[in-house]
């Protein structure tokens, strides 16, 4: 069956460091992968999309890598700030042609 | 900020009442979705629509129903609310460009059934 796995443990890092979040998937052949941010009590907000033929994508302090051989995407936030604290979700298009979201990784950036 | 709106934001209601959660978007998106999410848990797709007069059930079985009479409007109805329906309900719409789809979410409705 199709499965998306993100870091199950919450991630705490010190302000200024780089946060790295992982998204692994099985039984998907995604043409692209997306990352969203979700704050408590709010809906997710789209951050970045990376296509299968792109190894890396950057947007300001965000960097996403996509390795279709490893079936993994890494999401990096450089020079992290307390305002980056949130839950980060990866999402893939599933076999039913619907976007499926991972369970998310909760990131806390400590001042 | 996406132009997708949900009302009410919070609702406390007694068991057995009929409720309708409203969702509207002004982006002209054809596809719309309803998700259910408990605190700290993952999103579960309960309904989606490809466009006017199209409604489909999602992965998570739900006693709710939806309708899509207008492109911009996708209300969700519970005929008889129960405490097990207590959750956050998120509405989304999506922009489809070629084979790529990006979803835009509303702020959510937090429902408490007593």
XYZ file of N, CA and C in Angstrom:
675
model
N 0.843 -1.193 0.000
C 0.000 0.000 0.000
C 0.880 1.246 0.000
N 0.315 2.353 -0.436
C 1.079 3.590 -0.485
C 1.223 4.170 0.917
N 2.424 4.672 1.165
C 2.680 5.200 2.507
C 3.620 6.400 2.418
N 3.338 7.416 3.218
C 4.219 8.576 3.356
C 4.643 8.650 4.815
N 5.951 8.720 5.058
C 6.445 8.770 6.435
C 7.285 10.023 6.648
N 6.959 10.738 7.706
C 7.772 11.887 8.102
C 8.317 11.613 9.499
N 9.359 12.404 9.881
C 9.942 12.229 11.221
C 8.815 12.151 12.234
N 8.703 11.035 12.917
C 7.610 10.905 13.870
C 7.846 11.724 15.134
N 9.133 11.937 15.445
C 9.445 12.705 16.647
C 9.435 14.186 16.317
N 9.042 14.993 17.275
C 9.130 16.434 17.118
C 10.605 16.820 17.076
N 10.895 17.892 16.351
C 12.270 18.335 16.176
C 12.461 19.675 16.868
N 13.415 19.715 17.802
C 13.739 20.971 18.490
C 15.148 21.376 18.078
N 15.298 22.622 17.613
C 16.632 23.091 17.262
C 16.835 24.498 17.793
N 18.090 24.892 17.854
C 18.441 26.224 18.351
C 18.324 27.232 17.220
N 17.881 28.414 17.556
C 17.794 29.501 16.589
C 19.124 29.682 15.862
N 19.043 29.895 14.553
C 20.248 30.112 13.760
C 20.784 28.848 13.106
N 20.379 27.685 13.635
C 20.827 26.420 13.042
C 19.949 26.053 11.848
N 20.391 25.023 11.134
C 19.613 24.506 9.998
C 18.746 23.342 10.453
N 17.459 23.439 10.152
C 16.535 22.339 10.449
C 16.418 21.466 9.211
N 16.457 20.160 9.388
C 16.297 19.226 8.278
C 15.178 18.252 8.596
N 14.171 18.242 7.736
C 13.016 17.363 7.914
C 13.002 16.355 6.770
N 12.525 15.154 7.074
C 12.574 14.059 6.116
C 11.179 13.599 5.725
N 11.023 13.276 4.455
C 9.783 12.680 3.960
C 10.175 11.468 3.118
N 9.767 10.294 3.561
C 10.004 9.056 2.810
C 8.667 8.512 2.308
N 8.705 7.878 1.138
C 7.448 7.347 0.602
C 7.681 5.972 -0.022
N 6.621 5.191 -0.034
C 6.679 3.866 -0.662
C 5.459 3.681 -1.555
N 5.700 2.985 -2.666
C 4.643 2.662 -3.638
C 4.004 3.889 -4.274
N 4.773 4.940 -4.406
C 4.361 6.098 -5.193
C 5.354 6.255 -6.334
N 4.890 6.784 -7.435
C 5.767 7.211 -8.529
C 5.427 8.662 -8.813
N 5.791 9.543 -7.901
C 5.308 10.925 -8.001
C 6.001 11.723 -9.090
N 5.203 12.489 -9.793
C 5.773 13.430 -10.763
C 6.309 14.661 -10.026
N 5.805 14.880 -8.798
C 6.276 16.011 -8.009
C 5.942 15.762 -6.543
N 6.545 16.545 -5.692
C 6.315 16.449 -4.251
C 6.184 17.873 -3.728
N 5.304 18.052 -2.747
C 5.060 19.386 -2.210
C 5.324 19.416 -0.702
N 5.666 20.596 -0.217
C 5.802 20.838 1.226
C 4.858 21.962 1.635
N 4.188 21.742 2.775
C 3.261 22.715 3.339
C 3.657 22.995 4.782
N 3.250 24.166 5.249
C 3.439 24.527 6.656
C 2.069 24.644 7.299
N 1.927 24.127 8.514
C 0.668 24.260 9.236
C 0.931 24.776 10.641
N 0.276 25.884 10.969
C 0.334 26.429 12.324
C -0.853 25.893 13.116
N -0.742 25.844 14.450
C -1.822 25.265 15.273
C -3.169 25.926 14.997
N -4.182 25.107 14.764
C -5.529 25.605 14.560
C -5.769 26.257 13.208
N -4.811 26.141 12.301
C -4.942 26.759 10.979
C -4.837 25.703 9.881
N -5.218 26.091 8.663
C -5.049 25.181 7.544
C -3.614 25.227 7.028
N -3.163 24.166 6.360
C -1.812 24.161 5.782
C -1.649 25.249 4.729
N -0.416 25.708 4.595
C -0.077 26.714 3.590
C 1.008 26.146 2.698
N 0.799 26.216 1.400
C 1.763 25.695 0.423
C 3.074 26.475 0.486
N 4.188 25.725 0.479
C 5.514 26.364 0.507
C 6.270 26.160 -0.804
N 6.455 24.903 -1.174
C 7.338 24.594 -2.306
C 6.860 23.347 -3.026
N 7.108 23.317 -4.325
C 6.863 22.121 -5.130
C 8.163 21.780 -5.840
N 8.519 20.491 -5.854
C 9.712 20.048 -6.574
C 9.314 18.915 -7.498
N 9.752 18.984 -8.739
C 9.390 17.986 -9.738
C 10.366 16.816 -9.708
N 9.978 15.702 -10.279
C 10.807 14.489 -10.240
C 12.137 14.671 -10.948
N 12.202 15.582 -11.906
C 13.463 15.777 -12.635
C 14.311 16.892 -12.023
N 13.887 17.414 -10.876
C 14.647 18.438 -10.173
C 15.283 17.816 -8.942
N 16.571 18.026 -8.780
C 17.244 17.462 -7.606
C 17.069 18.366 -6.390
N 16.973 19.672 -6.662
C 16.965 20.633 -5.559
C 16.149 21.861 -5.958
N 15.471 22.442 -4.963
C 14.706 23.671 -5.204
C 14.915 24.585 -3.999
N 15.094 25.873 -4.279
C 15.310 26.808 -3.164
C 14.303 27.947 -3.223
N 13.966 28.437 -2.037
C 13.106 29.625 -1.930
C 13.493 30.329 -0.634
N 14.192 31.421 -0.778
C 14.672 32.193 0.382
C 15.477 31.263 1.297
N 15.074 31.050 2.545
C 15.854 30.200 3.463
C 15.455 28.725 3.376
N 14.574 28.393 2.458
C 14.102 27.017 2.328
C 14.824 26.311 1.188
N 15.140 25.042 1.418
C 15.717 24.217 0.363
C 15.093 22.837 0.433
N 14.675 22.333 -0.721
C 14.089 20.993 -0.795
C 14.906 20.165 -1.769
N 15.184 18.923 -1.391
C 15.809 17.974 -2.312
C 14.849 16.827 -2.543
N 15.009 16.147 -3.676
C 14.087 15.090 -4.071
C 14.906 13.983 -4.726
N 14.959 12.846 -4.074
C 15.724 11.711 -4.599
C 14.744 10.583 -4.892
N 14.413 10.402 -6.180
C 13.406 9.399 -6.552
C 13.951 7.979 -6.444
N 15.285 7.849 -6.391
C 15.881 6.517 -6.203
C 15.733 6.093 -4.748
N 16.053 6.996 -3.845
C 15.890 6.728 -2.410
C 14.442 6.849 -1.970
N 13.607 7.431 -2.820
C 12.207 7.719 -2.492
C 12.135 8.587 -1.231
N 12.840 9.711 -1.334
C 12.960 10.569 -0.168
C 13.078 12.032 -0.591
N 12.487 12.907 0.233
C 12.682 14.342 0.083
C 13.173 14.887 1.416
N 14.125 15.796 1.341
C 14.600 16.495 2.536
C 14.209 17.960 2.429
N 13.773 18.515 3.550
C 13.337 19.906 3.608
C 14.223 20.606 4.622
N 14.946 21.637 4.178
C 15.884 22.337 5.039
C 15.422 23.778 5.249
N 15.540 24.233 6.479
C 15.350 25.659 6.786
C 16.670 26.148 7.355
N 17.338 27.051 6.636
C 18.600 27.571 7.119
C 18.363 28.809 7.971
N 19.332 29.099 8.848
C 19.245 30.270 9.740
C 17.863 30.323 10.386
N 17.483 29.222 11.016
C 16.120 29.089 11.540
C 15.804 30.153 12.596
N 14.533 30.490 12.656
C 14.033 31.515 13.578
C 12.864 30.940 14.365
N 12.589 31.463 15.553
C 11.421 30.982 16.319
C 10.130 31.039 15.512
N 10.011 32.004 14.605
C 8.808 32.116 13.758
C 8.663 30.950 12.785
N 9.702 30.169 12.607
C 9.631 28.979 11.747
C 8.976 27.804 12.471
N 8.740 27.935 13.741
C 8.120 26.856 14.522
C 6.717 26.577 13.991
N 6.481 25.341 13.598
C 5.209 24.936 12.988
C 5.303 23.444 12.697
N 4.241 22.896 12.144
C 4.273 21.528 11.633
C 4.428 21.593 10.126
N 5.320 20.785 9.590
C 5.607 20.781 8.158
C 5.158 19.454 7.559
N 4.360 19.559 6.490
C 3.765 18.382 5.858
C 4.326 18.217 4.451
N 4.617 16.991 4.071
C 4.907 16.740 2.660
C 3.658 16.113 2.040
N 3.531 16.244 0.735
C 2.335 15.748 0.050
C 2.698 15.214 -1.327
N 2.034 14.117 -1.694
C 2.264 13.463 -2.972
C 0.934 13.150 -3.634
N 0.952 13.068 -4.961
C -0.246 12.651 -5.681
C -0.308 11.134 -5.639
N -1.409 10.600 -5.100
C -1.543 9.161 -4.947
C -2.169 8.496 -6.157
N -2.386 7.202 -6.035
C -2.915 6.422 -7.152
C -4.334 6.819 -7.511
N -5.055 7.371 -6.557
C -6.424 7.819 -6.816
C -6.438 9.238 -7.380
N -5.265 9.732 -7.764
C -5.114 11.078 -8.312
C -5.540 12.150 -7.330
N -5.396 11.851 -6.060
C -5.659 12.850 -5.027
C -4.374 13.113 -4.257
N -4.187 14.345 -3.859
C -3.014 14.709 -3.072
C -3.139 14.055 -1.696
N -2.095 13.346 -1.292
C -2.089 12.702 0.017
C -1.021 13.349 0.869
N -1.367 13.680 2.114
C -0.455 14.370 3.012
C 0.163 13.405 4.013
N 1.443 13.648 4.338
C 2.057 12.925 5.435
C 1.510 13.455 6.749
N 1.881 12.794 7.832
C 1.355 13.183 9.148
C 2.055 14.417 9.700
N 3.168 14.820 9.083
C 3.828 16.056 9.487
C 4.897 15.877 10.537
N 5.821 16.834 10.561
C 6.850 16.897 11.604
C 6.701 18.233 12.308
N 6.610 18.180 13.631
C 6.493 19.413 14.413
C 7.878 19.950 14.710
N 8.135 21.160 14.257
C 9.430 21.814 14.463
C 9.290 22.935 15.481
N 10.190 22.951 16.446
C 10.257 24.060 17.401
C 11.654 24.650 17.339
N 11.736 25.944 17.072
C 13.016 26.640 17.046
C 13.134 27.419 18.342
N 14.138 27.075 19.118
C 14.316 27.657 20.453
C 15.161 28.921 20.379
N 14.713 29.992 21.050
C 15.491 31.244 20.986
C 16.775 31.141 21.803
N -1.965 35.165 1.273
C -3.166 34.616 1.913
C -4.168 34.182 0.834
N -4.627 32.930 0.909
C -5.559 32.408 -0.091
C -6.948 32.969 0.123
N -7.712 33.107 -0.975
C -9.068 33.630 -0.908
C -10.058 32.497 -0.746
N -9.977 31.839 0.395
C -10.902 30.756 0.696
C -11.367 30.923 2.128
N -12.668 30.870 2.319
C -13.279 31.282 3.572
C -14.134 30.167 4.134
N -14.115 30.067 5.447
C -14.940 29.079 6.125
C -15.689 29.750 7.264
N -16.978 29.388 7.390
C -17.762 29.850 8.526
C -18.645 28.715 9.014
N -18.893 28.648 10.327
C -18.266 29.476 11.337
C -16.846 29.006 11.621
N -16.070 29.776 12.332
C -14.728 29.337 12.724
C -14.800 28.368 13.902
N -15.750 28.590 14.776
C -15.951 27.723 15.942
C -17.443 27.456 16.093
N -17.778 26.223 16.454
C -19.184 25.868 16.629
C -19.306 24.855 17.753
N -20.131 25.193 18.735
C -20.458 24.272 19.824
C -21.942 23.980 19.705
N -22.285 22.697 19.609
C -23.665 22.337 19.336
C -24.030 21.054 20.067
N -25.322 20.874 20.312
C -25.770 19.687 21.020
C -25.982 18.498 20.096
N -25.934 17.314 20.664
C -26.150 16.079 19.903
C -27.513 16.089 19.216
N -27.528 15.633 17.980
C -28.772 15.511 17.235
C -29.108 16.704 16.362
N -28.364 17.783 16.517
C -28.646 18.974 15.701
C -28.093 18.813 14.289
N -28.757 19.478 13.366
C -28.267 19.514 11.987
C -27.361 20.733 11.826
N -26.209 20.538 11.200
C -25.292 21.660 11.005
C -24.795 21.697 9.566
N -24.489 22.898 9.121
C -23.869 23.081 7.808
C -22.637 23.953 7.988
N -21.515 23.440 7.531
C -20.268 24.197 7.538
C -20.084 24.803 6.143
N -19.861 26.103 6.131
C -19.774 26.792 4.850
C -18.328 26.933 4.389
N -18.141 26.834 3.074
C -16.824 27.044 2.481
C -17.021 27.741 1.148
N -16.304 28.819 0.937
C -16.385 29.488 -0.358
C -15.008 29.994 -0.759
N -14.777 30.012 -2.073
C -13.502 30.502 -2.605
C -13.777 31.400 -3.799
N -12.918 32.399 -3.925
C -13.108 33.391 -4.986
C -12.016 33.297 -6.044
N -11.327 32.145 -6.074
C -10.210 31.988 -6.999
C -10.630 31.301 -8.294
N -11.884 30.881 -8.386
C -12.351 30.216 -9.599
C -11.839 28.793 -9.750
N -11.375 28.194 -8.640
C -10.859 26.823 -8.714
C -11.993 25.824 -8.927
N -11.724 24.834 -9.790
C -12.731 23.804 -10.023
C -12.759 22.768 -8.904
N -11.583 22.355 -8.447
C -11.535 21.288 -7.456
C -11.623 21.848 -6.044
N -12.435 21.198 -5.222
C -12.549 21.570 -3.806
C -12.587 20.323 -2.947
N -12.212 20.494 -1.673
C -12.019 19.355 -0.779
C -12.498 19.697 0.630
N -12.868 18.660 1.362
C -13.064 18.750 2.804
C -12.167 17.715 3.471
N -11.436 18.193 4.488
C -10.599 17.319 5.299
C -11.065 17.388 6.749
N -10.820 16.304 7.461
C -11.051 16.271 8.897
C -9.709 16.068 9.577
N -9.460 16.838 10.629
C -8.174 16.722 11.324
C -8.372 16.882 12.817
N -7.968 15.879 13.583
C -7.973 15.974 15.032
C -6.659 16.606 15.478
N -6.625 17.229 16.662
C -5.408 17.932 17.110
C -4.180 17.036 17.082
N -3.119 17.515 16.435
C -1.858 16.786 16.366
C -1.873 15.581 15.455
N -2.966 15.399 14.740
C -3.087 14.215 13.874
C -3.060 14.621 12.400
N -3.041 13.609 11.525
C -2.931 13.921 10.099
C -4.277 14.320 9.495
N -4.179 14.887 8.322
C -5.368 15.270 7.558
C -6.007 14.023 6.953
N -7.320 13.955 7.009
C -8.048 12.867 6.360
C -9.040 13.467 5.376
N -8.952 13.044 4.127
C -9.855 13.528 3.092
C -11.213 12.856 3.259
N -12.278 13.654 3.392
C -13.613 13.080 3.552
C -14.498 13.310 2.330
N -14.318 14.410 1.607
C -15.105 14.667 0.394
C -14.271 15.510 -0.562
N -14.561 15.359 -1.862
C -13.965 16.253 -2.832
C -14.910 16.422 -4.018
N -14.594 17.425 -4.809
C -15.453 17.749 -5.950
C -14.569 18.221 -7.096
N -14.873 17.731 -8.303
C -14.122 18.157 -9.487
C -14.702 19.428 -10.097
N -15.939 19.744 -9.710
C -16.589 20.918 -10.261
C -18.070 20.883 -9.934
N -18.824 21.783 -10.563
C -20.263 21.862 -10.289
C -20.938 20.513 -10.539
N -21.783 20.130 -9.610
C -22.561 18.878 -9.650
C -21.722 17.622 -9.514
N -20.476 17.767 -9.130
C -19.593 16.622 -8.886
C -19.265 16.532 -7.405
N -19.521 15.383 -6.780
C -19.087 15.158 -5.405
C -18.620 13.714 -5.283
N -17.539 13.514 -4.529
C -16.961 12.184 -4.348
C -16.617 12.007 -2.875
N -16.639 10.754 -2.430
C -16.226 10.470 -1.057
C -14.713 10.258 -1.009
N -14.111 10.683 0.088
C -12.677 10.557 0.247
C -12.283 9.267 0.930
N -11.048 9.255 1.448
C -10.510 8.042 2.051
C -11.178 7.702 3.375
N -11.555 8.731 4.116
C -12.124 8.497 5.442
C -13.642 8.535 5.337
N -14.259 7.462 5.789
C -15.710 7.398 5.756
C -16.295 8.467 6.681
N -17.297 9.163 6.195
C -17.887 10.237 6.988
C -19.403 10.196 6.827
N -20.110 10.556 7.886
C -21.565 10.622 7.823
C -22.037 11.956 7.247
N -21.122 12.830 6.945
C -21.488 14.119 6.386
C -21.782 13.996 4.891
N -22.462 15.013 4.369
C -22.723 15.087 2.933
C -22.283 16.456 2.427
N -22.053 16.546 1.141
C -21.643 17.812 0.540
C -22.468 18.059 -0.712
N -22.426 19.305 -1.178
C -23.075 19.655 -2.435
C -22.209 20.680 -3.143
N -22.351 20.735 -4.456
C -21.566 21.697 -5.248
C -22.485 22.212 -6.357
N -23.258 23.227 -5.996
C -24.204 23.806 -6.957
C -23.558 24.973 -7.686
N -22.615 25.629 -7.002
C -21.875 26.736 -7.614
C -20.383 26.460 -7.489
N -19.612 26.933 -8.422
C -18.168 26.701 -8.425
C -17.525 27.159 -7.124
N -17.987 28.307 -6.619
C -17.280 28.928 -5.496
C -17.722 28.397 -4.136
N -18.736 27.538 -4.094
C -19.353 27.200 -2.819
C -19.390 25.682 -2.627
N -18.952 25.199 -1.461
C -18.866 23.745 -1.225
C -19.224 23.461 0.238
N -20.504 23.520 0.580
C -20.906 23.334 1.977
C -20.914 21.867 2.393
N -20.662 21.640 3.663
C -20.691 20.295 4.252
C -21.795 20.262 5.307
N -22.603 19.210 5.264
C -23.752 19.110 6.171
C -23.690 17.828 6.989
N -23.985 17.977 8.271
C -24.179 16.827 9.160
C -25.643 16.847 9.582
N -26.397 15.813 9.228
C -27.842 15.801 9.522
C -28.118 15.690 11.011
N -27.286 14.931 11.701
C -27.510 14.720 13.134
C -26.146 14.614 13.822
N -25.714 15.719 14.407
C -24.363 15.755 14.981
C -24.254 14.842 16.198
N -23.073 14.220 16.327
C -22.767 13.364 17.484
C -21.417 13.764 18.050
N -21.152 13.447 19.325
C -19.843 13.790 19.913
C -18.664 13.254 19.096
N -18.837 12.129 18.401
C -17.742 11.579 17.589
C -17.418 12.462 16.389
N -18.283 13.427 16.083
C -18.018 14.356 14.978
C -17.150 15.532 15.418
N -16.866 15.628 16.703
C -16.007 16.695 17.212
C -14.636 16.608 16.548
N -14.227 17.697 15.894
C -12.969 17.696 15.156
C -12.788 19.071 14.522
N -11.664 19.233 13.814
C -11.499 20.412 12.978
C -11.763 20.005 11.529
N -12.525 20.836 10.824
C -12.859 20.575 9.426
C -12.208 21.661 8.562
N -11.407 21.204 7.611
C -10.661 22.109 6.745
C -11.161 21.969 5.317
N -11.446 23.102 4.709
C -11.852 23.141 3.314
C -10.658 23.612 2.485
N -10.533 23.084 1.282
C -9.440 23.487 0.412
C -9.935 23.543 -1.029
N -9.245 24.319 -1.838
C -9.493 24.301 -3.273
C -8.146 24.182 -3.951
N -8.163 23.738 -5.193
C -6.867 23.544 -5.827
C -6.810 24.130 -7.218
N -5.616 24.607 -7.491
C -5.263 25.109 -8.803
C -4.562 23.973 -9.535
N -5.110 23.585 -10.663
C -4.509 22.521 -11.452
C -3.874 23.147 -12.689
N -2.567 22.984 -12.808
C -1.849 23.523 -13.965
C -1.153 22.353 -14.628
N -1.679 21.895 -15.743
C -1.145 20.684 -16.362
C -1.414 19.521 -15.444
N -0.350 18.826 -15.045
C -0.527 17.688 -14.142
C -0.240 18.073 -12.698
N 0.075 19.344 -12.445
C 0.437 19.754 -11.097
C -0.760 20.342 -10.382
N -0.850 20.041 -9.114
C -1.958 20.528 -8.309
C -1.432 21.079 -6.998
N -1.834 22.300 -6.655
C -1.466 22.917 -5.386
C -2.748 23.243 -4.647
N -2.819 22.891 -3.385
C -4.043 23.128 -2.629
C -3.919 24.361 -1.759
N -5.039 25.080 -1.649
C -5.137 26.271 -0.821
C -6.220 26.018 0.225
N -5.852 26.203 1.467
C -6.743 25.847 2.564
C -7.401 27.062 3.196
N -8.616 26.835 3.683
C -9.282 27.825 4.507
C -8.776 27.739 5.935
N -9.268 28.615 6.809
C -8.797 28.659 8.194
C -9.340 27.536 9.069
N -10.365 26.836 8.576
C -10.908 25.709 9.331
C -12.100 26.088 10.196
N -12.917 25.070 10.488
C -14.009 25.188 11.459
C -13.750 24.168 12.551
N -13.688 24.671 13.788
C -13.498 23.751 14.923
C -14.872 23.440 15.500
N -15.254 22.178 15.416
C -16.588 21.739 15.839
C -16.511 20.944 17.138
N -17.364 21.327 18.074
C -17.496 20.580 19.336
C -18.960 20.180 19.496
N -19.195 18.885 19.543
C -20.562 18.376 19.731
C -20.679 17.826 21.149
N -21.613 18.387 21.880
C -21.773 18.004 23.296
C -22.770 16.861 23.456
